[in-house]
Short mmCIF file of C-alpha atoms in Angstrom, two decimals:
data_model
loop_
_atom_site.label_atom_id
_atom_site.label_comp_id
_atom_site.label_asym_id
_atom_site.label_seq_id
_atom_site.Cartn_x
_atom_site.Cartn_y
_atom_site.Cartn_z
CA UNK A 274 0.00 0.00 0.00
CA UNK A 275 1.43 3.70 -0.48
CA UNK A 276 1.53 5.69 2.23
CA UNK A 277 0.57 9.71 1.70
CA UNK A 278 2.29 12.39 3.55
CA UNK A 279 -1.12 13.87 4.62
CA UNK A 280 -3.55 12.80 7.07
CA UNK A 281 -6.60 11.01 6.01
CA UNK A 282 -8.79 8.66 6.91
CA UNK A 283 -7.78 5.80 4.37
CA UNK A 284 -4.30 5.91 5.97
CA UNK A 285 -4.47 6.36 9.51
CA UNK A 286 -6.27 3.11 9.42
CA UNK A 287 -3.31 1.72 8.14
CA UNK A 288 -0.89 3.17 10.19
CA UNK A 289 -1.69 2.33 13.37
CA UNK A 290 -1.14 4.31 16.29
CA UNK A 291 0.58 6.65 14.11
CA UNK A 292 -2.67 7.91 12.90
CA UNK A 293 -3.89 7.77 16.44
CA UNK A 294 -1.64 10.01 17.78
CA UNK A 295 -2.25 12.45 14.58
CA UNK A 296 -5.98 12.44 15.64
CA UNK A 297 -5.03 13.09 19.06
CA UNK A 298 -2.86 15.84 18.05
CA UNK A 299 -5.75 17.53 15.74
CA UNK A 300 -8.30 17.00 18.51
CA UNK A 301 -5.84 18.68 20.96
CA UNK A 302 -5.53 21.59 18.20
CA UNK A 303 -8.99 21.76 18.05
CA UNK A 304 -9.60 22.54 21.33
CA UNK A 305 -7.73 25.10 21.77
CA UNK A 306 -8.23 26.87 18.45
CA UNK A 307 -12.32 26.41 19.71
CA UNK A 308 -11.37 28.34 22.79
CA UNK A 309 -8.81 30.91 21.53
CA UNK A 310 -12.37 31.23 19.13
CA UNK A 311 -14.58 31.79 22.40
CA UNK A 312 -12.54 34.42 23.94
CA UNK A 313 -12.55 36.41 20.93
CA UNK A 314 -16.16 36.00 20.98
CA UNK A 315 -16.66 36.92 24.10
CA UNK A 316 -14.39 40.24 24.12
CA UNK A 317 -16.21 40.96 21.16
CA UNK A 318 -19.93 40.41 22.60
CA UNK A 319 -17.89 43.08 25.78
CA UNK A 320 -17.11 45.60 22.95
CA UNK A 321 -20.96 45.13 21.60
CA UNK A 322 -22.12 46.42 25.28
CA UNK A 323 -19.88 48.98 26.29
CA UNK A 324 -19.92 50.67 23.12
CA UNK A 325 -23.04 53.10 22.71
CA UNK A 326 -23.91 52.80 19.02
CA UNK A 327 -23.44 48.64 19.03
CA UNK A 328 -25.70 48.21 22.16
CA UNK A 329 -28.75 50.04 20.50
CA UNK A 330 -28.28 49.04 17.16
CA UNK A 331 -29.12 45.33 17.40
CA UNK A 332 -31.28 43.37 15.44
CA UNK A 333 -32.77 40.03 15.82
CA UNK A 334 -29.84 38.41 14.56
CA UNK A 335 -27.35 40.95 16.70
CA UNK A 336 -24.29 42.46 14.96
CA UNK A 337 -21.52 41.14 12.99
CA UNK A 338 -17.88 40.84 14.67
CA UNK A 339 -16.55 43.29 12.06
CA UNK A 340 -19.57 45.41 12.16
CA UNK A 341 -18.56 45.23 16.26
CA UNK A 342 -15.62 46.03 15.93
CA UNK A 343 -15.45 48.63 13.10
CA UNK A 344 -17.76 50.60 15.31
CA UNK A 345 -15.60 50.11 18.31
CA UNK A 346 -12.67 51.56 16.27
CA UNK A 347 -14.90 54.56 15.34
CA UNK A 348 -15.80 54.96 19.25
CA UNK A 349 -12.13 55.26 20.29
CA UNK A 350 -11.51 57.28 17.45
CA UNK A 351 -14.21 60.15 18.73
CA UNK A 352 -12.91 59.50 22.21
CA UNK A 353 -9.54 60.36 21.23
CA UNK A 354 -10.56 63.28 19.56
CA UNK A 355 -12.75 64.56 22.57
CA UNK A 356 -10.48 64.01 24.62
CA UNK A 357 -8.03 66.35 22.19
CA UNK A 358 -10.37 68.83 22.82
CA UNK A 359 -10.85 68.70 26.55
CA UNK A 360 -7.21 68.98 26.90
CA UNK A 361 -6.91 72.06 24.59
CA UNK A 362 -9.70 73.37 26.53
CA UNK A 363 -8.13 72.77 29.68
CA UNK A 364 -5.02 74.35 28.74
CA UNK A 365 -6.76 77.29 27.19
CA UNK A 366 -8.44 77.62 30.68
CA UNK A 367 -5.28 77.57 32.49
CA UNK A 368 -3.69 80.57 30.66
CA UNK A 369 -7.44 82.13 31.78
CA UNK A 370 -6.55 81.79 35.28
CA UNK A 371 -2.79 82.72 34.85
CA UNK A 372 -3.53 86.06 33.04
CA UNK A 373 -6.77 86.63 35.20
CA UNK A 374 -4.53 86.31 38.18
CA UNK A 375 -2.34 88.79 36.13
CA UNK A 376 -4.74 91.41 35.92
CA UNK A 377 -6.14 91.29 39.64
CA UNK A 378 -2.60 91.61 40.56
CA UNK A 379 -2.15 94.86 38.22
CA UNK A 380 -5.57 95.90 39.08
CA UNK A 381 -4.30 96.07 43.09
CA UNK A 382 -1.81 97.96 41.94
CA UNK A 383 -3.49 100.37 40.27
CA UNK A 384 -5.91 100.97 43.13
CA UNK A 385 -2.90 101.02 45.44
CA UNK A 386 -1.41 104.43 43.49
CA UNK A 387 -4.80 105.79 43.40
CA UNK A 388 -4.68 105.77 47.09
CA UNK A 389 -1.26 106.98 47.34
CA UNK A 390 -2.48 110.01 44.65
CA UNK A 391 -5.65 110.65 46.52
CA UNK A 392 -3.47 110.89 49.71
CA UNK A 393 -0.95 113.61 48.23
CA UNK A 394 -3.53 115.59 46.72
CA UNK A 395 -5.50 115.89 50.34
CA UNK A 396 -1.85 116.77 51.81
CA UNK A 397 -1.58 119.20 49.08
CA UNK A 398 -5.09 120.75 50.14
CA UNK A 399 -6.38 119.83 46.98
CA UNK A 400 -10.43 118.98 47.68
CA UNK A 401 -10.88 115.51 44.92
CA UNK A 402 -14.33 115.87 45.80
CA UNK A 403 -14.98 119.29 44.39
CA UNK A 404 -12.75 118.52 41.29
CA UNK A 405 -14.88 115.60 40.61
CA UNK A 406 -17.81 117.75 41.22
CA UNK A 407 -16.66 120.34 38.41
CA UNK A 408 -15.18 118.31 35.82
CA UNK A 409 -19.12 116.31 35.86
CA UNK A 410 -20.58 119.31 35.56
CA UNK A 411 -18.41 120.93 32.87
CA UNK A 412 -18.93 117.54 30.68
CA UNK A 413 -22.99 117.71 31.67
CA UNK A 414 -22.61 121.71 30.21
CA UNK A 415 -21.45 120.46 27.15
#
């Protein structure tokens, strides 16, 4: 009889236990192709709840794996871009505080020399009051 140099039925009769380990070895195989299969599945069917446009878009028959995952990739696509944004905005909102922090800080100082003015023109015997009173009225006159 000729042997083959591929498995098959026809010769793993023949060869004995040969062929039986083969089958062992294929069944072996099997099993843990089947499971590497499963986990897939089931990270997949994870992916088809946790993201939003998967988990309300099912039909009757539910959603293919690369309709799944295609979505998924378009998910962490937007996230990545939101999250682009928050940063940005974040940072924008930082130089906010710094140069709000600036002005308060000039704005102290300014009132600070407008006390120290006011003070040398009452030492001075200069009335603010009445100035302020005439320079309204001149700009009401006019």
């Amino acid at each position: 009889m000729i042997k083959c140099k591929y498995y098959c039925s026809h010769c793993s009769k023949l060869e004995g236990p040969r062929g039986a380990r083969d089958e062992k070895r294929r069944a072996t195989h099997n099993e843990v192709e089947r499971r590497r299969r499963d986990k897939i599945n089931g990270w997949i069917t994870k992916l088809a709840k946790v993201v939003p446009d998967c988990s309300s878009d099912q039909t009757k028959t539910g959603q293919s794996k690369g309709g799944i995952l295609a979505k998924t990739v378009d998910y962490i696509t937007d996230l990545r871009a939101a999250n682009a944004r928050m940063a940005e905005t974040i940072k924008d909102s930082e130089q906010l505080a710094i140069d709000n922090e600036l002005l308060r800080q000039q704005n102290e100082e300014v009132r600070q020399e407008n006390a120290m003015l006011r003070a040398q023109l009452q030492q001075h015997g200069i009335d603010l009051q009445a100035i302020m009173s005439v320079g309204s009225a001149v700009s009401q006159g006019s």
